[in-house]
Each structure stands twice: as structure tokens, then as C-alpha cells.
GROMACS .gro file of C-alpha atoms in nm:
model
  219
    1MET     CA    1  -2.901   2.194 -14.176
    2ASP     CA    2  -3.021   2.516 -14.338
    3ILE     CA    3  -3.278   2.693 -14.120
    4TYR     CA    4  -3.383   2.927 -14.400
    5SER     CA    5  -3.645   2.837 -14.662
    6GLN     CA    6  -3.562   2.843 -15.029
    7VAL     CA    7  -3.677   3.138 -15.236
    8PRO     CA    8  -3.988   3.039 -15.435
    9GLU     CA    9  -3.946   2.996 -15.810
   10TYR     CA   10  -4.211   3.256 -15.896
   11VAL     CA   11  -4.011   3.513 -15.703
   12LYS     CA   12  -3.696   3.424 -15.893
   13LYS     CA   13  -3.878   3.456 -16.227
   14THR     CA   14  -4.037   3.792 -16.141
   15LYS     CA   15  -3.884   4.070 -16.347
   16ILE     CA   16  -3.754   4.378 -16.169
   17LEU     CA   17  -3.924   4.690 -16.298
   18ASP     CA   18  -3.685   4.942 -16.448
   19LYS     CA   19  -3.927   5.228 -16.383
   20PRO     CA   20  -4.190   5.288 -16.116
   21ILE     CA   21  -4.552   5.223 -16.197
   22PRO     CA   22  -4.678   5.528 -16.388
   23LEU     CA   23  -4.954   5.737 -16.233
   24ASN     CA   24  -5.259   5.828 -16.434
   25GLN     CA   25  -5.322   6.187 -16.527
   26TYR     CA   26  -5.604   6.230 -16.275
   27THR     CA   27  -5.372   6.138 -15.986
   28LYS     CA   28  -5.104   6.378 -16.108
   29ASN     CA   29  -5.345   6.669 -16.141
   30PHE     CA   30  -5.538   6.610 -15.819
   31ALA     CA   31  -5.293   6.782 -15.583
   32LYS     CA   32  -5.240   7.077 -15.817
   33ASP     CA   33  -5.613   7.129 -15.877
   34TYR     CA   34  -5.684   7.109 -15.505
   35VAL     CA   35  -5.421   7.369 -15.416
   36LEU     CA   36  -5.515   7.608 -15.696
   37SER     CA   37  -5.881   7.594 -15.603
   38ASN     CA   38  -5.805   7.701 -15.243
   39LEU     CA   39  -5.569   7.990 -15.322
   40PRO     CA   40  -5.699   8.351 -15.296
   41GLN     CA   41  -5.840   8.495 -15.618
   42ASN     CA   42  -5.607   8.797 -15.620
   43THR     CA   43  -5.286   8.588 -15.641
   44ASN     CA   44  -5.099   8.443 -15.935
   45LYS     CA   45  -5.197   8.083 -15.869
   46GLU     CA   46  -4.968   7.917 -16.124
   47SER     CA   47  -4.664   8.112 -16.006
   48ALA     CA   48  -4.741   8.043 -15.641
   49TYR     CA   49  -4.789   7.673 -15.705
   50SER     CA   50  -4.467   7.634 -15.907
   51SER     CA   51  -4.254   7.824 -15.652
   52LYS     CA   52  -4.407   7.709 -15.324
   53VAL     CA   53  -4.566   7.369 -15.382
   54GLU     CA   54  -4.437   7.190 -15.692
   55ARG     CA   55  -4.165   6.933 -15.620
   56LYS     CA   56  -4.173   7.016 -15.248
   57VAL     CA   57  -4.274   6.806 -14.949
   58LEU     CA   58  -4.553   6.958 -14.741
   59VAL     CA   59  -4.652   6.855 -14.390
   60ILE     CA   60  -5.030   6.884 -14.399
   61GLU     CA   61  -5.094   6.819 -14.028
   62LYS     CA   62  -4.856   6.776 -13.737
   63ASP     CA   63  -4.900   6.522 -13.465
   64LYS     CA   64  -4.998   6.737 -13.168
   65PHE     CA   65  -4.875   6.482 -12.915
   66SER     CA   66  -4.530   6.443 -13.071
   67ASP     CA   67  -4.501   6.820 -13.115
   68SER     CA   68  -4.578   6.882 -12.747
   69VAL     CA   69  -4.332   6.614 -12.639
   70SER     CA   70  -4.056   6.759 -12.857
   71SER     CA   71  -4.121   7.109 -12.722
   72LYS     CA   72  -4.092   6.978 -12.366
   73LYS     CA   73  -3.764   6.810 -12.453
   74ARG     CA   74  -3.631   7.138 -12.588
   75LYS     CA   75  -3.730   7.329 -12.275
   76LEU     CA   76  -3.586   7.085 -12.022
   77PRO     CA   77  -3.213   7.148 -11.964
   78LYS     CA   78  -2.977   6.859 -11.929
   79GLN     CA   79  -2.938   6.760 -11.567
   80VAL     CA   80  -2.590   6.650 -11.472
   81LYS     CA   81  -2.610   6.376 -11.213
   82SER     CA   82  -2.351   6.416 -10.938
   83ILE     CA   83  -2.220   6.134 -10.725
   84SER     CA   84  -2.356   6.137 -10.371
   85SER     CA   85  -2.124   6.152 -10.070
   86ARG     CA   86  -2.218   5.797  -9.972
   87LYS     CA   87  -2.136   5.673 -10.323
   88GLN     CA   88  -1.803   5.857 -10.315
   89LYS     CA   89  -1.715   5.680  -9.991
   90ASP     CA   90  -1.820   5.343 -10.134
   91LEU     CA   91  -1.602   5.403 -10.442
   92LYS     CA   92  -1.315   5.525 -10.221
   93ILE     CA   93  -1.256   5.821 -10.450
   94TYR     CA   94  -1.075   6.028 -10.188
   95ASP     CA   95  -0.887   5.747 -10.018
   96LEU     CA   96  -0.509   5.783 -10.020
   97ALA     CA   97  -0.358   5.444 -10.096
   98PRO     CA   98  -0.037   5.365  -9.904
   99ALA     CA   99   0.114   5.239 -10.230
  100ASN     CA  100   0.105   5.598 -10.361
  101ALA     CA  101   0.285   5.742 -10.059
  102ASN     CA  102   0.593   5.884 -10.230
  103TYR     CA  103   0.716   6.219 -10.097
  104SER     CA  104   0.922   6.303 -10.407
  105SER     CA  105   0.621   6.266 -10.638
  106PHE     CA  106   0.443   6.550 -10.453
  107GLU     CA  107   0.739   6.791 -10.455
  108PRO     CA  108   0.659   6.933 -10.804
  109LEU     CA  109   0.307   7.011 -10.678
  110ASN     CA  110   0.461   7.190 -10.380
  111LYS     CA  111   0.673   7.404 -10.613
  112LEU     CA  112   0.361   7.508 -10.801
  113TRP     CA  113   0.198   7.591 -10.468
  114GLU     CA  114   0.499   7.805 -10.369
  115GLU     CA  115   0.461   8.002 -10.695
  116TYR     CA  116   0.088   8.040 -10.628
  117MET     CA  117   0.155   8.173 -10.276
  118GLY     CA  118   0.426   8.405 -10.410
  119ARG     CA  119   0.175   8.569 -10.646
  120LEU     CA  120  -0.085   8.581 -10.370
  121LEU     CA  121   0.148   8.751 -10.121
  122SER     CA  122   0.341   8.978 -10.358
  123GLY     CA  123   0.340   9.337 -10.231
  124SER     CA  124   0.136   9.246  -9.922
  125ASP     CA  125   0.196   9.376  -9.572
  126ALA     CA  126   0.134   9.165  -9.261
  127GLY     CA  127  -0.237   9.250  -9.239
  128LYS     CA  128  -0.320   9.183  -9.603
  129ALA     CA  129  -0.103   8.872  -9.607
  130SER     CA  130  -0.296   8.715  -9.320
  131GLN     CA  131  -0.627   8.766  -9.504
  132SER     CA  132  -0.478   8.613  -9.820
  133VAL     CA  133  -0.358   8.308  -9.630
  134LEU     CA  134  -0.702   8.252  -9.477
  135LYS     CA  135  -0.846   8.214  -9.829
  136ALA     CA  136  -0.556   8.018  -9.978
  137ASP     CA  137  -0.542   7.651 -10.068
  138TYR     CA  138  -0.315   7.477  -9.821
  139HIS     CA  139  -0.119   7.250 -10.051
  140GLY     CA  140   0.222   7.334  -9.907
  141ILE     CA  141   0.456   7.266  -9.617
  142LEU     CA  142   0.280   7.267  -9.278
  143LYS     CA  143   0.386   7.187  -8.922
  144SER     CA  144   0.131   7.039  -8.687
  145ARG     CA  145   0.134   7.126  -8.317
  146CYS     CA  146  -0.168   6.928  -8.198
  147HIS     CA  147  -0.126   6.711  -7.889
  148SER     CA  148  -0.095   6.377  -8.070
  149PHE     CA  149   0.103   6.496  -8.373
  150VAL     CA  150   0.358   6.739  -8.227
  151GLY     CA  151   0.650   6.797  -8.464
  152LYS     CA  152   0.491   6.638  -8.770
  153ALA     CA  153   0.580   6.818  -9.093
  154GLY     CA  154   0.529   6.750  -9.461
  155LEU     CA  155   0.332   6.840  -9.771
  156VAL     CA  156  -0.045   6.874  -9.751
  157VAL     CA  157  -0.201   6.663 -10.027
  158MET     CA  158  -0.568   6.691  -9.927
  159GLU     CA  159  -0.785   6.919  -9.717
  160THR     CA  160  -1.132   6.845  -9.587
  161LYS     CA  161  -1.360   7.043  -9.359
  162ASN     CA  162  -1.218   6.886  -9.043
  163THR     CA  163  -0.876   6.748  -9.137
  164LEU     CA  164  -0.552   6.809  -9.322
  165LYS     CA  165  -0.395   6.507  -9.488
  166MET     CA  166  -0.026   6.528  -9.561
  167ILE     CA  167   0.267   6.313  -9.664
  168THR     CA  168   0.583   6.310  -9.456
  169GLN     CA  169   0.941   6.278  -9.576
  170ASP     CA  170   0.947   5.913  -9.469
  171ASN     CA  171   0.672   5.841  -9.729
  172LYS     CA  172   0.373   5.805  -9.496
  173PHE     CA  173   0.028   5.960  -9.514
  174VAL     CA  174  -0.082   6.133  -9.193
  175THR     CA  175  -0.431   6.269  -9.119
  176ILE     CA  176  -0.428   6.559  -8.872
  177PRO     CA  177  -0.753   6.697  -8.725
  178LYS     CA  178  -0.797   7.073  -8.740
  179SER     CA  179  -0.983   7.077  -8.411
  180ASN     CA  180  -0.758   7.169  -8.114
  181SER     CA  181  -0.453   7.193  -8.341
  182VAL     CA  182  -0.211   7.473  -8.423
  183PHE     CA  183  -0.021   7.472  -8.753
  184GLU     CA  184   0.281   7.668  -8.866
  185MET     CA  185   0.341   7.751  -9.232
  186LYS     CA  186   0.650   7.908  -9.386
  187THR     CA  187   0.646   8.041  -9.742
  188ASN     CA  188   0.810   8.323  -9.938
  189GLY     CA  189   0.975   8.476  -9.632
  190PHE     CA  190   0.654   8.473  -9.425
  191VAL     CA  191   0.582   8.261  -9.118
  192PHE     CA  192   0.214   8.205  -9.037
  193THR     CA  193   0.052   8.044  -8.734
  194LEU     CA  194  -0.283   7.885  -8.819
  195PHE     CA  195  -0.537   7.786  -8.556
  196GLY     CA  196  -0.727   7.480  -8.671
  197ASN     CA  197  -1.043   7.565  -8.477
  198GLN     CA  198  -1.089   7.872  -8.695
  199LEU     CA  199  -1.032   7.681  -9.019
  200MET     CA  200  -1.322   7.438  -8.987
  201TYR     CA  201  -1.447   7.510  -9.338
  202ARG     CA  202  -1.417   7.346  -9.674
  203ALA     CA  203  -1.160   7.507  -9.903
  204SER     CA  204  -1.431   7.621 -10.146
  205GLU     CA  205  -1.631   7.784  -9.862
  206ARG     CA  206  -1.325   7.951  -9.712
  207ALA     CA  207  -1.230   8.114 -10.044
  208THR     CA  208  -1.548   8.324 -10.045
  209LYS     CA  209  -1.594   8.377  -9.670
  210LYS     CA  210  -1.526   8.716  -9.510
  211PHE     CA  211  -1.330   8.655  -9.192
  212LYS     CA  212  -1.343   8.878  -8.885
  213PRO     CA  213  -1.080   8.900  -8.608
  214LYS     CA  214  -1.166   8.662  -8.323
  215PRO     CA  215  -1.001   8.596  -7.986
  216PHE     CA  216  -0.842   8.255  -7.941
  217LEU     CA  217  -0.740   8.037  -7.652
  218ASP     CA  218  -0.393   7.891  -7.629
  219LEU     CA  219  -0.401   7.513  -7.642
   0.00000   0.00000   0.00000
């Protein structure tokens, strides 16, 4: 069953106009006469009309509301919405899946980190090297000496404010708290001892922080 009505016969018989309906002379001359009558007397009216008005589209009056809205849109910068910490946890963005625990897949990243540390420590003495290490990204080989993870070693794959997450050679992810932990790092001929209690910062915050010498207690 056809749900559409048939086209009426009178519509079918209507001839399509080849040309638009012609305008009378009064309509054609109205715009020109109106513009010429409002131009200053000391101007060449015919020349001004032919160059500025004839065959051109003129906006006689703008919509004030739409103009104000468009100006506000131009002034407001685009706001990039960031994902909240709660949403990140719900989406499990930073979770390390056990299925991805493959030590060999992280070794190329460790080689890049070794090159990065080599450039960072090139030409440095012991004092300058220690300051460079404090601001470095710890994506390299670390040894944990905290009470519950003594002897653990591997490649650090993620750092948070309070923990270091690394993968061991037996393809397991291990999360080590910085608090009450001592780490040892060897790279480019240097051996560094890192005290976790003094590294309780995010990597981005630590890169810009000015560290001062502080006393420490042996664990």
C-alpha cells in the first residue's frame, strides 16, 4: 500500500517558467532612487551607487541579539574537559593488567631510559649527578630495600606519588611503597641510593622542585 498521495493533475499540467517573473520598472528603480536621495550632495552619486551598491548584497540592520551571542562565542575560549581522578579509577586507566606482564617487552623502554640518563649525567660530578637524579624520571632498573620487598629488582614501569610499580624478570608486576623504603639504582657507572621518604612527590612536581639537603634516619 502506497502511503503517499498522488500528485494532482493540475500540478502535472502546470508549465515550468523558463524565466523568473519580471519586475516592473518602479520596483527596479525604488532601491536606486532611495539610495541616491540619501547620499551627500558633494559626492558623485551615480559612481558611488554603481561601485558600492549595484549588484551587491547589503545588510540593512543586524540582529542585535544574534550579534551579541556570536561575539560572546568568539570571546569564550574552548575549555578542554579533563577526566577526574574518580573517573580514571572507574575506567582503570592506570591499572597494570597481569596479561601484559612481559619483562622483555619493557626492555626497549629501559634502553631509552639508559640513554636519557646518560645525557642527563654526562660531565657531572657526584654533587651535580645527585641533583639530576632527584629530578629524573625513574623508568629504569631499581632495587628495593623496604622491609617486605627486600631484594626485589626489575624495571620501573609506573611511578605515582607514593609508590613505584615495576616488573620483575619472572614477569610479575610488583607495587613497592616509597614510604620507609630505600632503593638502589645503577646507571652509566653511577650507583645511587634513594630514600623513598624524600621522594613522596609526583614525577611532574619533582622535576620543578628545588631540593635541599636533609638529614635522614636509617631504616
